[in-house]
Amino acid sequence: MSLPFKPVVIVGAGPGGATTSLFLSKKKINHLILDKATFPRDKICGDALSGKVVEIAGYYDTDLIREFAEQQETFIGSWGVVFVAPNGKQLPVPFSLNPEKRKYAPGFISKRIHFDDFLVKKLNPAFAEIRLGTSLERIEKSEKGYILTLKGPHGEEKLETSLLIGAEGERSIVAKQLAGFKKELPNYCGGIRAYYKGVKDLHPEGFIELHFINEVLPGYLWVFPLPGGYANVGVGALSQTISDKKLNLKKALDHAIKTHPELSRRFSEATLESPVQGWGLPLGNKRRPLSGNHFLLIGDAGSLIDPFTGEGIGNAMKSAWLAADQVERSLKENRYDASFMQQYDDAVWRVLGDELRLSSIMQKLVKFPWLFNLVVNKALKNRTLRETISCMFEDLDMRARLRNPLFYFKLIFNRS
Ligand SMILES: Cc1cc2nc3c(=O)[nH]c(=O)nc-3n(C[C@H](O)[C@H](O)[C@H](O)COP(=O)(O)OP(=O)(O)OC[C@H]3O[C@@H](n4cnc5c(N)ncnc54)[C@H](O)[C@@H]3O)c2cc1C
C-alpha cells in the first residue's frame, strides 16, 4: 500500500518553520507544517526581536511591523542597547542614528508565547496544511526522499516526502540524523531565563541591557523590558566556560542580582514571576552543512545563532526566507540532490556568513574584560566612536572595523 505523499514537509513551527511556511504560501507552494506543541506555547528565550526580524517580517508584509507596533499589550518597541562593561560603566547605544525618521521602532521585545503564536496565526491554510500537537518521531530513507513517522492526537502515522525541512530547533532530529550534527562545547551556549516584575529603572525607550559581568564572560546577564511592567532576565555563557568554571547559571544570576551594586538596587523590590528555566543555543561560529539529499535545515536546527549577541530568531527567519527560494527552485527543476540543494547553503553563507564570522571574533575579544572596559570608557568620551558602534547595528561594513587591529591601536593611543 502506498503512503500518503507530501512534496514539502516543514518540521517545527517556531519562527524558522512558520516563516518558511509564510514565504512558501506567498509563492503559492503547497506544504505540510507540523509542530509537536500546540500554540500558544512558551520557548525559553530573551524575547528580543532584532532589526533582522523586522526586516524579514517586512519582506513578507509590511503590515506585520505595523501590527507589532500596535499590539502594545504583547510587543514593546526597542530603540537601542545598553552595554554594561565589567567595570560597571554603562554605554547606551541607539539602534538608529536618525530615530526621528523611523515610523516604527528598529526592534521589538515580545514574550515568545505571544510572538510565536502571532506567526502561527498568520499561516495560510490555503497552501499550508497545519498539524499542531504532532511530532516527527522517525526518518527512513525512501526512493522519493524520506518516509516520516509522525505521532499526533490520533496515534502514529507514516507519510512520504521529497523535501524535508528541519526547523525543530536545538534538538533537531533532522540535523542529527541527516546532517550528522553533534553538540560541540566551544560552539554552544547555555542560557537561563526568568520573568520578573518591578525591576526599577527599565529604559523608557525599551533599550535592552547586556551586563558583561566577570563571572560569565564572554557571556552576559541580560535585562530586557517587556509590556506590563515585566522584564525578561537571564544569563547566557559558553558551554565550554560553564564546564571549565563549573558555573551554575541559576546561582550566578541570583548572586548578581543580590550583590551587584547597581543590579541589587534595581531588583530590591522585584518579584520573580516564573520558574528559572534553561535551554541550549547552538552557535553559528563555523560553517556546517545546511542541506543534503532531500533536506534543508533552518534556524537553530542549522546552528545559526549569532555567537556574540545570542540572537537566533532573526537568523532563523532569514534562513527561512532563503529556504523558500530553494524549495521553489527544487520543485521547478524536480531536483533534490545534495549538489543542487547546496545553493541554499551558499545563499545563507553569502547573507549571514560575514556577520557570523565577525561575531565569533567579537565573542573571543569579549573574553578580555580590560579590552571591553577600554572600549566602553573611550566610547563614553568619544562621540564618533559611539556613533560608529550605533552604525554597526545598521551597517555591517562598520562592524568589520572591530576586526581590524588598527581600530584598537587607534583606540588605545587616541587621547580624545
Ligand atoms: C536562554 C535563551 C535566550 C535567547 N534569547 C534570544 C533573544 O533574545 N533574541 C533572539 O533572537 N534569540 C534568542 N535566543 C535564540 C532563539 O530562542 C532561537 O534562535 C530561536 O528560537 C530559533 O528559532 P527556530 O524556529 O529555529 O527554533 P525554535 O524556536 O526552537 O522552534 C522549534 C519548534 O520545533 C518544534 N519541535 C521540536 N522537535 C520537534 C519534533 N520532533 N516534531 C515536531 N516539532 C518539533 C518545537 O515545539 C518548536 O516549536 C535565545 C535562546 C535561549 C536558549
Short mmCIF file of C-alpha atoms and ligand atoms in Angstrom, two decimals:
data_model
loop_
_atom_site.label_atom_id
_atom_site.label_comp_id
_atom_site.label_asym_id
_atom_site.label_seq_id
_atom_site.Cartn_x
_atom_site.Cartn_y
_atom_site.Cartn_z
CA MET A 1 0.00 0.00 0.00
CA SER A 2 1.47 3.40 -0.96
CA LEU A 3 1.88 6.00 1.74
CA PRO A 4 0.34 9.50 1.62
CA PHE A 5 2.78 11.74 -0.27
CA LYS A 6 3.51 15.35 0.76
CA PRO A 7 6.02 17.07 -1.56
CA VAL A 8 7.27 19.51 1.13
CA VAL A 9 7.19 18.96 4.90
CA ILE A 10 8.33 21.53 7.47
CA VAL A 11 9.02 20.12 10.94
CA GLY A 12 8.68 22.82 13.61
CA ALA A 13 6.50 25.92 13.66
CA GLY A 14 8.80 28.21 15.67
CA PRO A 15 9.95 31.44 13.96
CA GLY A 16 12.05 29.44 11.45
CA GLY A 17 9.39 26.94 10.41
CA ALA A 18 6.49 29.41 10.50
CA THR A 19 8.43 31.93 8.38
CA THR A 20 9.31 29.23 5.82
CA SER A 21 5.61 28.38 5.61
CA LEU A 22 4.63 32.04 5.16
CA PHE A 23 7.06 32.55 2.27
CA LEU A 24 6.04 29.23 0.64
CA SER A 25 2.40 30.32 0.81
CA LYS A 26 3.36 33.65 -0.71
CA LYS A 27 4.85 31.67 -3.61
CA LYS A 28 1.63 29.55 -3.74
CA ILE A 29 3.52 26.36 -2.86
CA ASN A 30 1.52 23.70 -1.03
CA HIS A 31 3.21 22.16 2.00
CA LEU A 32 2.67 20.46 5.33
CA ILE A 33 3.86 22.14 8.54
CA LEU A 34 3.79 20.31 11.85
CA ASP A 35 4.84 21.00 15.42
CA LYS A 36 4.81 18.75 18.44
CA ALA A 37 3.44 21.61 20.52
CA THR A 38 0.04 23.24 20.37
CA PHE A 39 0.13 27.03 20.34
CA PRO A 40 0.39 29.31 22.20
CA ARG A 41 3.49 27.65 23.65
CA ASP A 42 6.43 29.04 25.58
CA LYS A 43 10.05 28.91 24.36
CA ILE A 44 12.93 29.77 26.69
CA CYS A 45 14.42 32.89 25.15
CA GLY A 46 15.38 36.51 25.85
CA ASP A 47 12.37 37.54 23.70
CA ALA A 48 14.33 40.29 21.88
CA LEU A 49 13.31 40.69 18.22
CA SER A 50 16.18 42.38 16.43
CA GLY A 51 16.15 44.57 13.33
CA LYS A 52 16.58 41.41 11.26
CA VAL A 53 13.20 40.10 12.46
CA VAL A 54 11.65 43.41 11.46
CA GLU A 55 13.42 43.25 8.08
CA ILE A 56 12.17 39.73 7.21
CA ALA A 57 8.68 40.43 8.55
CA GLY A 58 8.67 43.46 6.24
CA TYR A 59 9.69 41.34 3.21
CA TYR A 60 6.64 39.20 3.87
CA ASP A 61 4.21 42.02 4.58
CA THR A 62 4.98 45.49 5.96
CA ASP A 63 1.65 45.35 7.79
CA LEU A 64 3.24 42.87 10.20
CA ILE A 65 5.55 45.61 11.51
CA ARG A 66 2.59 47.92 12.00
CA GLU A 67 0.90 45.12 13.94
CA PHE A 68 3.98 44.67 16.17
CA ALA A 69 3.89 48.40 16.91
CA GLU A 70 0.15 48.48 17.56
CA GLN A 71 -0.12 45.38 19.76
CA GLN A 72 1.21 47.17 22.80
CA GLU A 73 -0.03 44.57 25.28
CA THR A 74 2.30 41.97 23.81
CA PHE A 75 5.03 43.91 21.93
CA ILE A 76 7.27 46.72 23.15
CA GLY A 77 9.42 48.80 20.77
CA SER A 78 13.17 48.72 21.39
CA TRP A 79 15.29 51.67 20.28
CA GLY A 80 18.71 50.61 21.48
CA VAL A 81 21.00 48.64 23.73
CA VAL A 82 22.89 49.50 26.92
CA PHE A 83 26.23 47.71 27.20
CA VAL A 84 27.39 47.47 30.80
CA ALA A 85 31.14 46.82 30.94
CA PRO A 86 32.77 44.58 33.57
CA ASN A 87 33.81 47.78 35.41
CA GLY A 88 30.12 48.76 35.72
CA LYS A 89 30.28 51.66 33.23
CA GLN A 90 27.19 51.91 31.03
CA LEU A 91 27.23 52.66 27.34
CA PRO A 92 23.81 53.31 25.82
CA VAL A 93 23.84 52.78 22.05
CA PRO A 94 20.78 53.66 19.96
CA PHE A 95 19.97 51.21 17.15
CA SER A 96 19.40 54.10 14.78
CA LEU A 97 21.22 57.41 14.39
CA ASN A 98 18.06 59.03 12.97
CA PRO A 99 15.22 57.70 15.12
CA GLU A 100 13.00 60.65 14.16
CA LYS A 101 12.97 59.41 10.56
CA ARG A 102 11.62 55.98 11.53
CA LYS A 103 7.92 55.19 11.59
CA TYR A 104 8.38 52.17 13.87
CA ALA A 105 10.97 51.03 16.40
CA PRO A 106 14.04 49.31 14.89
CA GLY A 107 13.49 46.27 17.15
CA PHE A 108 10.83 44.85 19.46
CA ILE A 109 10.58 42.65 22.54
CA SER A 110 7.73 40.20 22.92
CA LYS A 111 7.35 37.07 25.04
CA ARG A 112 7.77 34.07 22.75
CA ILE A 113 4.47 32.70 23.94
CA HIS A 114 2.92 35.69 22.16
CA PHE A 115 5.31 36.20 19.22
CA ASP A 116 5.39 32.57 18.04
CA ASP A 117 1.61 32.36 18.34
CA PHE A 118 1.31 35.59 16.35
CA LEU A 119 3.30 33.99 13.49
CA VAL A 120 1.43 30.67 13.64
CA LYS A 121 -1.89 32.54 13.41
CA LYS A 122 -0.62 34.13 10.16
CA LEU A 123 -0.07 30.71 8.48
CA ASN A 124 -2.17 30.46 5.36
CA PRO A 125 -4.35 27.32 5.26
CA ALA A 126 -4.91 27.84 1.52
CA PHE A 127 -1.36 26.49 0.96
CA ALA A 128 -0.27 25.20 4.38
CA GLU A 129 -1.67 22.01 5.88
CA ILE A 130 -1.10 22.76 9.56
CA ARG A 131 -0.77 19.94 12.09
CA LEU A 132 -0.08 21.02 15.65
CA GLY A 133 0.37 18.58 18.51
CA THR A 134 2.12 16.28 16.01
CA SER A 135 5.75 15.27 16.39
CA LEU A 136 8.29 13.80 14.00
CA GLU A 137 9.41 10.53 15.52
CA ARG A 138 11.50 8.74 12.88
CA ILE A 139 13.04 9.31 9.45
CA GLU A 140 13.75 6.50 6.98
CA LYS A 141 15.28 6.82 3.53
CA SER A 142 12.95 6.07 0.63
CA GLU A 143 13.05 6.22 -3.15
CA LYS A 144 11.29 9.60 -3.36
CA GLY A 145 13.10 11.06 -0.36
CA TYR A 146 12.08 10.10 3.16
CA ILE A 147 9.37 8.21 4.99
CA LEU A 148 8.43 10.08 8.16
CA THR A 149 6.77 8.56 11.19
CA LEU A 150 4.62 11.16 12.91
CA LYS A 151 2.84 10.94 16.22
CA GLY A 152 -0.26 13.06 16.62
CA PRO A 153 -3.52 13.21 18.52
CA HIS A 154 -4.78 10.14 16.60
CA GLY A 155 -1.68 8.00 17.08
CA GLU A 156 1.18 7.14 14.72
CA GLU A 157 1.12 7.71 11.01
CA LYS A 158 3.62 7.39 8.16
CA LEU A 159 3.94 9.62 5.13
CA GLU A 160 6.48 10.18 2.38
CA THR A 161 8.11 13.42 1.25
CA SER A 162 10.64 14.61 -1.32
CA LEU A 163 11.73 17.65 0.65
CA LEU A 164 12.11 17.62 4.42
CA ILE A 165 12.74 20.94 6.18
CA GLY A 166 14.21 20.60 9.66
CA ALA A 167 13.10 23.60 11.71
CA GLU A 168 12.72 21.80 15.03
CA GLY A 169 15.22 23.93 16.92
CA GLU A 170 18.18 22.96 19.05
CA ARG A 171 17.24 19.28 19.39
CA SER A 172 16.58 18.73 15.70
CA ILE A 173 16.25 15.08 14.67
CA VAL A 174 16.75 16.07 11.01
CA ALA A 175 20.08 17.79 11.83
CA LYS A 176 21.35 14.90 13.94
CA GLN A 177 20.23 12.08 11.69
CA LEU A 178 20.69 13.53 8.21
CA ALA A 179 23.47 16.12 8.68
CA GLY A 180 25.32 14.32 11.50
CA PHE A 181 25.27 17.33 13.85
CA LYS A 182 26.77 16.80 17.29
CA LYS A 183 26.88 19.16 20.27
CA GLU A 184 30.35 20.82 20.47
CA LEU A 185 31.03 22.67 23.73
CA PRO A 186 33.06 25.56 22.17
CA ASN A 187 30.23 26.21 19.68
CA TYR A 188 27.41 26.00 22.14
CA CYS A 189 25.93 28.25 24.78
CA GLY A 190 23.72 27.56 27.76
CA GLY A 191 21.15 30.12 28.89
CA ILE A 192 18.59 30.53 31.64
CA ARG A 193 15.57 32.82 31.63
CA ALA A 194 13.22 34.21 34.26
CA TYR A 195 10.40 36.73 34.20
CA TYR A 196 10.50 39.45 36.84
CA LYS A 197 8.12 42.26 37.68
CA GLY A 198 9.03 45.52 39.36
CA VAL A 199 12.66 45.90 38.20
CA LYS A 200 13.49 49.58 38.70
CA ASP A 201 14.69 51.99 36.02
CA LEU A 202 13.95 49.99 32.89
CA HIS A 203 14.77 52.15 29.90
CA PRO A 204 11.79 54.29 28.78
CA GLU A 205 12.59 53.60 25.10
CA GLY A 206 12.84 49.85 25.54
CA PHE A 207 16.66 49.69 25.35
CA ILE A 208 17.79 46.12 26.03
CA GLU A 209 20.57 45.77 28.64
CA LEU A 210 23.58 43.49 28.31
CA HIS A 211 25.62 43.27 31.53
CA PHE A 212 29.05 41.78 30.89
CA ILE A 213 29.75 40.56 34.40
CA ASN A 214 33.14 38.94 35.01
CA GLU A 215 31.77 35.57 36.21
CA VAL A 216 30.25 34.62 32.87
CA LEU A 217 32.48 36.35 30.29
CA PRO A 218 32.34 36.06 27.28
CA GLY A 219 28.65 35.56 28.12
CA TYR A 220 26.42 38.13 29.77
CA LEU A 221 23.45 38.80 32.01
CA TRP A 222 20.53 40.47 30.27
CA VAL A 223 17.56 42.57 31.35
CA PHE A 224 15.00 43.14 28.60
CA PRO A 225 11.90 45.25 29.29
CA LEU A 226 8.51 43.78 28.38
CA PRO A 227 4.97 45.15 28.33
CA GLY A 228 3.01 45.25 31.59
CA GLY A 229 5.96 46.08 33.84
CA TYR A 230 7.64 42.70 33.22
CA ALA A 231 11.28 42.10 32.39
CA ASN A 232 12.94 39.09 30.81
CA VAL A 233 16.08 38.46 32.85
CA GLY A 234 18.66 35.78 32.17
CA VAL A 235 22.25 34.69 31.87
CA GLY A 236 23.99 33.01 28.96
CA ALA A 237 27.51 31.62 28.79
CA LEU A 238 29.56 29.40 26.52
CA SER A 239 29.05 25.73 27.37
CA GLN A 240 32.85 25.42 27.44
CA THR A 241 33.05 28.19 30.08
CA ILE A 242 30.21 26.59 32.08
CA SER A 243 32.09 23.30 32.04
CA ASP A 244 35.58 24.76 32.72
CA LYS A 245 34.46 27.08 35.53
CA LYS A 246 31.81 24.62 36.83
CA LEU A 247 29.37 27.51 36.53
CA ASN A 248 25.86 27.23 37.88
CA LEU A 249 23.93 29.82 35.86
CA LYS A 250 20.99 29.98 38.28
CA LYS A 251 23.37 30.71 41.15
CA ALA A 252 25.28 33.25 39.04
CA LEU A 253 22.02 35.10 38.26
CA ASP A 254 20.86 35.01 41.86
CA HIS A 255 24.27 36.15 43.12
CA ALA A 256 24.46 39.03 40.61
CA ILE A 257 21.03 40.46 41.38
CA LYS A 258 21.65 40.20 45.12
CA THR A 259 25.20 41.52 45.32
CA HIS A 260 26.00 43.59 42.24
CA PRO A 261 25.84 47.23 43.44
CA GLU A 262 23.57 48.57 40.68
CA LEU A 263 21.56 45.42 39.93
CA SER A 264 20.82 44.73 43.60
CA ARG A 265 19.36 48.25 43.95
CA ARG A 266 17.21 47.78 40.86
CA PHE A 267 15.99 44.31 41.88
CA SER A 268 15.41 45.19 45.55
CA GLU A 269 11.61 45.21 45.10
CA ALA A 270 11.35 42.95 42.07
CA THR A 271 9.35 39.73 42.22
CA LEU A 272 10.14 36.53 40.34
CA GLU A 273 7.09 35.66 38.24
CA SER A 274 8.18 32.40 36.61
CA PRO A 275 10.39 29.39 37.14
CA VAL A 276 14.04 29.93 36.15
CA GLN A 277 14.49 27.65 33.13
CA GLY A 278 17.37 26.77 30.82
CA TRP A 279 17.87 25.82 27.18
CA GLY A 280 20.77 25.48 24.73
CA LEU A 281 21.95 27.87 21.99
CA PRO A 282 23.69 26.24 19.00
CA LEU A 283 26.06 28.93 17.73
CA GLY A 284 26.93 29.71 14.13
CA ASN A 285 30.66 30.12 14.62
CA LYS A 286 31.61 27.62 11.98
CA ARG A 287 30.22 26.64 8.62
CA ARG A 288 28.20 23.45 8.86
CA PRO A 289 26.16 21.78 6.13
CA LEU A 290 22.63 23.18 6.00
CA SER A 291 21.33 20.79 3.36
CA GLY A 292 21.83 17.42 1.73
CA ASN A 293 19.85 14.94 -0.33
CA HIS A 294 16.16 15.89 0.06
CA PHE A 295 16.58 18.06 3.17
CA LEU A 296 17.23 21.62 4.42
CA LEU A 297 17.95 22.97 7.91
CA ILE A 298 16.58 26.27 9.22
CA GLY A 299 17.45 28.40 12.29
CA ASP A 300 18.60 26.58 15.42
CA ALA A 301 18.37 23.23 13.63
CA GLY A 302 21.17 24.59 11.40
CA SER A 303 23.15 26.12 14.35
CA LEU A 304 22.74 29.69 13.15
CA ILE A 305 22.65 31.68 16.40
CA ASP A 306 24.86 34.78 16.46
CA PRO A 307 27.84 33.86 18.70
CA PHE A 308 28.25 37.38 20.13
CA THR A 309 24.69 38.55 20.74
CA GLY A 310 22.91 35.18 21.13
CA GLU A 311 20.35 36.40 18.62
CA GLY A 312 18.75 33.48 16.80
CA ILE A 313 15.21 34.49 15.86
CA GLY A 314 16.34 36.85 13.09
CA ASN A 315 18.75 34.28 11.66
CA ALA A 316 16.04 31.59 11.81
CA MET A 317 13.71 33.89 9.86
CA LYS A 318 16.40 34.90 7.37
CA SER A 319 17.35 31.29 6.67
CA ALA A 320 13.63 30.53 6.29
CA TRP A 321 13.25 33.27 3.70
CA LEU A 322 16.18 31.82 1.72
CA ALA A 323 14.93 28.25 2.15
CA ALA A 324 11.62 29.13 0.50
CA ASP A 325 13.59 30.18 -2.61
CA GLN A 326 15.41 26.83 -2.60
CA VAL A 327 12.12 24.92 -2.28
CA GLU A 328 10.79 26.84 -5.28
CA ARG A 329 13.94 26.01 -7.30
CA SER A 330 13.83 22.33 -6.32
CA LEU A 331 10.16 21.92 -7.25
CA LYS A 332 10.66 23.72 -10.54
CA GLU A 333 13.66 21.61 -11.59
CA ASN A 334 12.48 18.46 -9.77
CA ARG A 335 15.93 18.21 -8.17
CA TYR A 336 16.58 17.38 -4.54
CA ASP A 337 20.15 16.04 -4.71
CA ALA A 338 22.79 17.39 -2.33
CA SER A 339 24.68 19.30 -5.02
CA PHE A 340 21.53 21.15 -6.11
CA MET A 341 20.47 21.87 -2.51
CA GLN A 342 23.94 23.36 -1.89
CA GLN A 343 22.62 26.58 -3.44
CA TYR A 344 20.74 27.12 -0.19
CA ASP A 345 23.91 26.78 1.90
CA ASP A 346 25.68 29.22 -0.39
CA ALA A 347 22.83 31.73 -0.12
CA VAL A 348 22.76 31.53 3.69
CA TRP A 349 26.52 31.95 3.99
CA ARG A 350 26.52 34.80 1.47
CA VAL A 351 23.90 36.64 3.53
CA LEU A 352 24.90 35.68 7.09
CA GLY A 353 28.48 34.42 6.79
CA ASP A 354 30.37 37.70 7.28
CA GLU A 355 28.25 38.66 10.21
CA LEU A 356 28.63 35.26 11.91
CA ARG A 357 32.41 35.33 11.37
CA LEU A 358 32.67 38.82 12.87
CA SER A 359 30.52 37.87 15.82
CA SER A 360 32.75 34.85 16.50
CA ILE A 361 35.73 37.19 16.67
CA MET A 362 33.89 39.66 18.89
CA GLN A 363 32.87 36.82 21.20
CA LYS A 364 36.56 35.93 21.60
CA LEU A 365 37.54 39.56 22.25
CA VAL A 366 34.92 39.95 24.99
CA LYS A 367 36.86 37.34 26.98
CA PHE A 368 39.23 40.18 27.87
CA PRO A 369 37.48 42.41 30.42
CA TRP A 370 40.20 45.10 30.15
CA LEU A 371 39.53 45.48 26.42
CA PHE A 372 35.80 45.70 26.94
CA ASN A 373 36.29 48.29 29.72
CA LEU A 374 38.61 50.24 27.45
CA VAL A 375 36.18 50.36 24.53
CA VAL A 376 33.32 51.47 26.81
CA ASN A 377 35.44 54.09 28.62
CA LYS A 378 36.62 55.55 25.32
CA ALA A 379 33.17 55.46 23.75
CA LEU A 380 31.71 57.35 26.70
CA LYS A 381 34.16 60.18 25.94
CA ASN A 382 34.16 59.98 22.17
CA ARG A 383 31.02 60.76 20.18
CA THR A 384 32.42 59.43 16.88
CA LEU A 385 33.16 56.08 18.45
CA ARG A 386 29.65 55.97 19.95
CA GLU A 387 28.19 56.70 16.53
CA THR A 388 30.43 54.06 14.95
CA ILE A 389 29.06 51.47 17.38
CA SER A 390 25.49 52.64 16.63
CA CYS A 391 26.11 52.29 12.90
CA MET A 392 27.25 48.73 13.46
CA PHE A 393 23.65 47.74 14.06
CA GLU A 394 22.67 49.08 10.67
CA ASP A 395 25.80 48.61 8.60
CA LEU A 396 27.99 45.52 8.56
CA ASP A 397 30.94 47.32 6.99
CA MET A 398 31.14 49.40 10.16
CA ARG A 399 31.15 46.21 12.23
CA ALA A 400 34.10 44.99 10.17
CA ARG A 401 36.16 47.78 11.76
CA LEU A 402 36.15 45.83 15.01
CA ARG A 403 38.07 43.06 13.26
CA ASN A 404 40.89 45.36 12.31
CA PRO A 405 43.75 45.55 14.89
CA LEU A 406 44.26 49.18 13.80
CA PHE A 407 40.89 50.03 15.36
CA TYR A 408 42.21 49.00 18.82
CA PHE A 409 45.58 50.65 18.22
CA LYS A 410 43.86 53.96 17.45
CA LEU A 411 41.56 53.45 20.42
CA ILE A 412 44.40 52.94 22.87
CA PHE A 413 46.59 55.77 21.62
CA ASN A 414 43.92 58.29 20.70
CA ARG A 415 43.55 60.73 23.58
CA SER A 416 40.08 62.01 22.71
C1 LIG B 1 18.12 31.43 27.05
C2 LIG B 1 17.98 31.86 25.61
C3 LIG B 1 17.85 33.21 25.31
C4 LIG B 1 17.71 33.61 23.96
N1 LIG B 1 17.48 34.94 23.68
C5 LIG B 1 17.27 35.32 22.42
C6 LIG B 1 16.87 36.66 22.11
O1 LIG B 1 16.64 37.50 23.00
N2 LIG B 1 16.71 37.01 20.82
C7 LIG B 1 16.90 36.12 19.81
O2 LIG B 1 16.77 36.50 18.64
N3 LIG B 1 17.23 34.82 20.07
C8 LIG B 1 17.38 34.40 21.34
N4 LIG B 1 17.64 33.08 21.60
C9 LIG B 1 17.72 32.13 20.48
C10 LIG B 1 16.30 31.80 19.97
O3 LIG B 1 15.50 31.36 21.04
C11 LIG B 1 16.37 30.73 18.88
O4 LIG B 1 17.41 31.06 18.00
C12 LIG B 1 15.06 30.65 18.10
O5 LIG B 1 14.03 30.17 18.91
C13 LIG B 1 15.24 29.73 16.88
O6 LIG B 1 14.00 29.55 16.22
P1 LIG B 1 13.69 28.17 15.49
O7 LIG B 1 12.39 28.35 14.80
O8 LIG B 1 14.87 27.74 14.71
O9 LIG B 1 13.55 27.07 16.66
P2 LIG B 1 12.51 27.03 17.91
O10 LIG B 1 12.04 28.37 18.26
O11 LIG B 1 13.20 26.22 18.95
O12 LIG B 1 11.30 26.22 17.33
C14 LIG B 1 11.38 24.85 17.08
C15 LIG B 1 9.96 24.26 17.06
O13 LIG B 1 10.06 22.88 16.68
C16 LIG B 1 9.20 22.10 17.47
N5 LIG B 1 9.75 20.73 17.51
C17 LIG B 1 10.86 20.31 18.12
N6 LIG B 1 11.04 18.98 17.92
C18 LIG B 1 10.00 18.57 17.15
C19 LIG B 1 9.61 17.32 16.62
N7 LIG B 1 10.36 16.21 16.80
N8 LIG B 1 8.48 17.23 15.89
C20 LIG B 1 7.72 18.34 15.68
N9 LIG B 1 8.03 19.57 16.17
C21 LIG B 1 9.17 19.68 16.90
C22 LIG B 1 9.19 22.80 18.82
O14 LIG B 1 7.99 22.50 19.53
C23 LIG B 1 9.27 24.28 18.42
O15 LIG B 1 8.00 24.88 18.29
C24 LIG B 1 17.76 32.64 22.94
C25 LIG B 1 17.90 31.28 23.25
C26 LIG B 1 18.00 30.89 24.57
C27 LIG B 1 18.11 29.43 24.89
#
